[in-house]
Amino acid sequence: MTTLTLVFLLALALFPAVVGLAGSRAAADAARYLPPVAATVLLTTFAVTVSVAVETMLSLSAYLGTVDLFPAAHPHDWSTPILRATLPIPHAAGLATGALAVILLGRTGVHLIRVVVGARRTAAAAAALPAVGGLAIVDDTAAHAYAVPGRNRRVVVSTGILRLLTGPQRRALLAHEQAHLRHHHHRYAQLTRLAAAANPLTALIAPAVDHAIERWADAAAVRAVGDPSTVAHALGRAALGRPAAPPHRPGAAHDHPHGLGAAHDHVVDRVHDLLDPLLRQTRAGVLLAVATMLCWASTAAVVLYIHGVIELAEATVAR
């Protein structure tokens, strides 16, 4: 392998990590300036793609860097010297990337278990609440409202938030929460958090997706009531009435991250967007789509090249 080829292969291998870091830093702007549906889908796809690509690169580096240290880990019809000569990854690098890959996979597994357990607990608590037509009202002075997905999906609202809102604002509230259920917003949120567990470089994408999801539900509420100012006022009242750290109650608002008054860091932006919509920009969406495709392309190129090297090592033994 020439030095130029090795450098090019290294650049391809590092590309997903570099692009993931850059995309994570630009995620907040994408969530605000792109249409909410596009922002949610593109950011989620990008986060998952980067995480899969980085984990793939780490695993390949670990395997190729330690292939001669663990003979039982590869078939005997390979020429290990040819493989090592063609892809001279240092043992230290192979061991380090292997350890990192295992750690990240472990983080992903732990996060997945926590998500499943938490979702079951929240669903069970919400299912125990009396509901009519998918709406459960809890006697609670704290202002909160949230949607619980799953088999017994429902919207849970407190008497506290109902007292704060007018009739039209209540309709906006219910339309907002029902949009979360109808469009399966929890899946996007969970996928981006799972991607962040697998690759911390994408950690900033999860809150950006939360912002985009809330804007998506806000838009659905506007369509339902026909007045952006009604939704904006409902959002402001819900945010002001919702305690920063409510005590734990079965099925309480903090068990689910999305609600009309959730995502406090984005309330001002969301209200501003409702009352004075920003000029939408498509450039960020195009860049995200291109970066996602290039991540897949770079990963495929590295995998195909390594596959070719392995075939060469097999052919050498066959001769």
mmCIF file with all atom_site columns, N, CA and C in Angstrom, residues 114-125:
data_model
loop_
_atom_site.group_PDB
_atom_site.id
_atom_site.type_symbol
_atom_site.label_atom_id
_atom_site.label_alt_id
_atom_site.label_comp_id
_atom_site.label_asym_id
_atom_site.label_entity_id
_atom_site.label_seq_id
_atom_site.pdbx_PDB_ins_code
_atom_site.Cartn_x
_atom_site.Cartn_y
_atom_site.Cartn_z
_atom_site.occupancy
_atom_site.B_iso_or_equiv
_atom_site.pdbx_formal_charge
_atom_site.auth_seq_id
_atom_site.auth_comp_id
_atom_site.auth_asym_id
_atom_site.auth_atom_id
_atom_site.pdbx_PDB_model_num
ATOM 1  N N  . ARG A 1 114 ? -32.324 1.179 29.967 1.00 0.00 ? 114 ARG A N  1
ATOM 2  C CA . ARG A 1 114 ? -32.973 2.235 30.746 1.00 0.00 ? 114 ARG A CA 1
ATOM 3  C C  . ARG A 1 114 ? -34.196 2.789 30.023 1.00 0.00 ? 114 ARG A C  1
ATOM 4  N N  . VAL A 1 115 ? -34.090 2.946 28.710 1.00 0.00 ? 115 VAL A N  1
ATOM 5  C CA . VAL A 1 115 ? -35.223 3.463 27.935 1.00 0.00 ? 115 VAL A CA 1
ATOM 6  C C  . VAL A 1 115 ? -36.400 2.502 28.008 1.00 0.00 ? 115 VAL A C  1
ATOM 7  N N  . VAL A 1 116 ? -36.127 1.219 27.825 1.00 0.00 ? 116 VAL A N  1
ATOM 8  C CA . VAL A 1 116 ? -37.200 0.223 27.841 1.00 0.00 ? 116 VAL A CA 1
ATOM 9  C C  . VAL A 1 116 ? -37.861 0.162 29.214 1.00 0.00 ? 116 VAL A C  1
ATOM 10 N N  . VAL A 1 117 ? -37.037 0.121 30.266 1.00 0.00 ? 117 VAL A N  1
ATOM 11 C CA . VAL A 1 117 ? -37.586 0.055 31.627 1.00 0.00 ? 117 VAL A CA 1
ATOM 12 C C  . VAL A 1 117 ? -38.375 1.317 31.952 1.00 0.00 ? 117 VAL A C  1
ATOM 13 N N  . GLY A 1 118 ? -37.813 2.476 31.618 1.00 0.00 ? 118 GLY A N  1
ATOM 14 C CA . GLY A 1 118 ? -38.503 3.731 31.893 1.00 0.00 ? 118 GLY A CA 1
ATOM 15 C C  . GLY A 1 118 ? -39.808 3.857 31.131 1.00 0.00 ? 118 GLY A C  1
ATOM 16 N N  . ALA A 1 119 ? -39.798 3.432 29.862 1.00 0.00 ? 119 ALA A N  1
ATOM 17 C CA . ALA A 1 119 ? -41.017 3.512 29.054 1.00 0.00 ? 119 ALA A CA 1
ATOM 18 C C  . ALA A 1 119 ? -42.109 2.614 29.621 1.00 0.00 ? 119 ALA A C  1
ATOM 19 N N  . ARG A 1 120 ? -41.723 1.433 30.079 1.00 0.00 ? 120 ARG A N  1
ATOM 20 C CA . ARG A 1 120 ? -42.718 0.523 30.651 1.00 0.00 ? 120 ARG A CA 1
ATOM 21 C C  . ARG A 1 120 ? -43.298 1.077 31.946 1.00 0.00 ? 120 ARG A C  1
ATOM 22 N N  . ARG A 1 121 ? -42.452 1.666 32.772 1.00 0.00 ? 121 ARG A N  1
ATOM 23 C CA . ARG A 1 121 ? -42.943 2.232 34.030 1.00 0.00 ? 121 ARG A CA 1
ATOM 24 C C  . ARG A 1 121 ? -43.892 3.394 33.774 1.00 0.00 ? 121 ARG A C  1
ATOM 25 N N  . THR A 1 122 ? -43.505 4.270 32.841 1.00 0.00 ? 122 THR A N  1
ATOM 26 C CA . THR A 1 122 ? -44.353 5.421 32.540 1.00 0.00 ? 122 THR A CA 1
ATOM 27 C C  . THR A 1 122 ? -45.676 4.978 31.933 1.00 0.00 ? 122 THR A C  1
ATOM 28 N N  . ALA A 1 123 ? -45.610 3.999 31.014 1.00 0.00 ? 123 ALA A N  1
ATOM 29 C CA . ALA A 1 123 ? -46.831 3.504 30.383 1.00 0.00 ? 123 ALA A CA 1
ATOM 30 C C  . ALA A 1 123 ? -47.749 2.850 31.409 1.00 0.00 ? 123 ALA A C  1
ATOM 31 N N  . ALA A 1 124 ? -47.159 2.090 32.337 1.00 0.00 ? 124 ALA A N  1
ATOM 32 C CA . ALA A 1 124 ? -47.972 1.431 33.369 1.00 0.00 ? 124 ALA A CA 1
ATOM 33 C C  . ALA A 1 124 ? -48.621 2.456 34.288 1.00 0.00 ? 124 ALA A C  1
ATOM 34 N N  . ALA A 1 125 ? -47.850 3.486 34.664 1.00 0.00 ? 125 ALA A N  1
ATOM 35 C CA . ALA A 1 125 ? -48.400 4.522 35.538 1.00 0.00 ? 125 ALA A CA 1
ATOM 36 C C  . ALA A 1 125 ? -49.514 5.293 34.845 1.00 0.00 ? 125 ALA A C  1
#
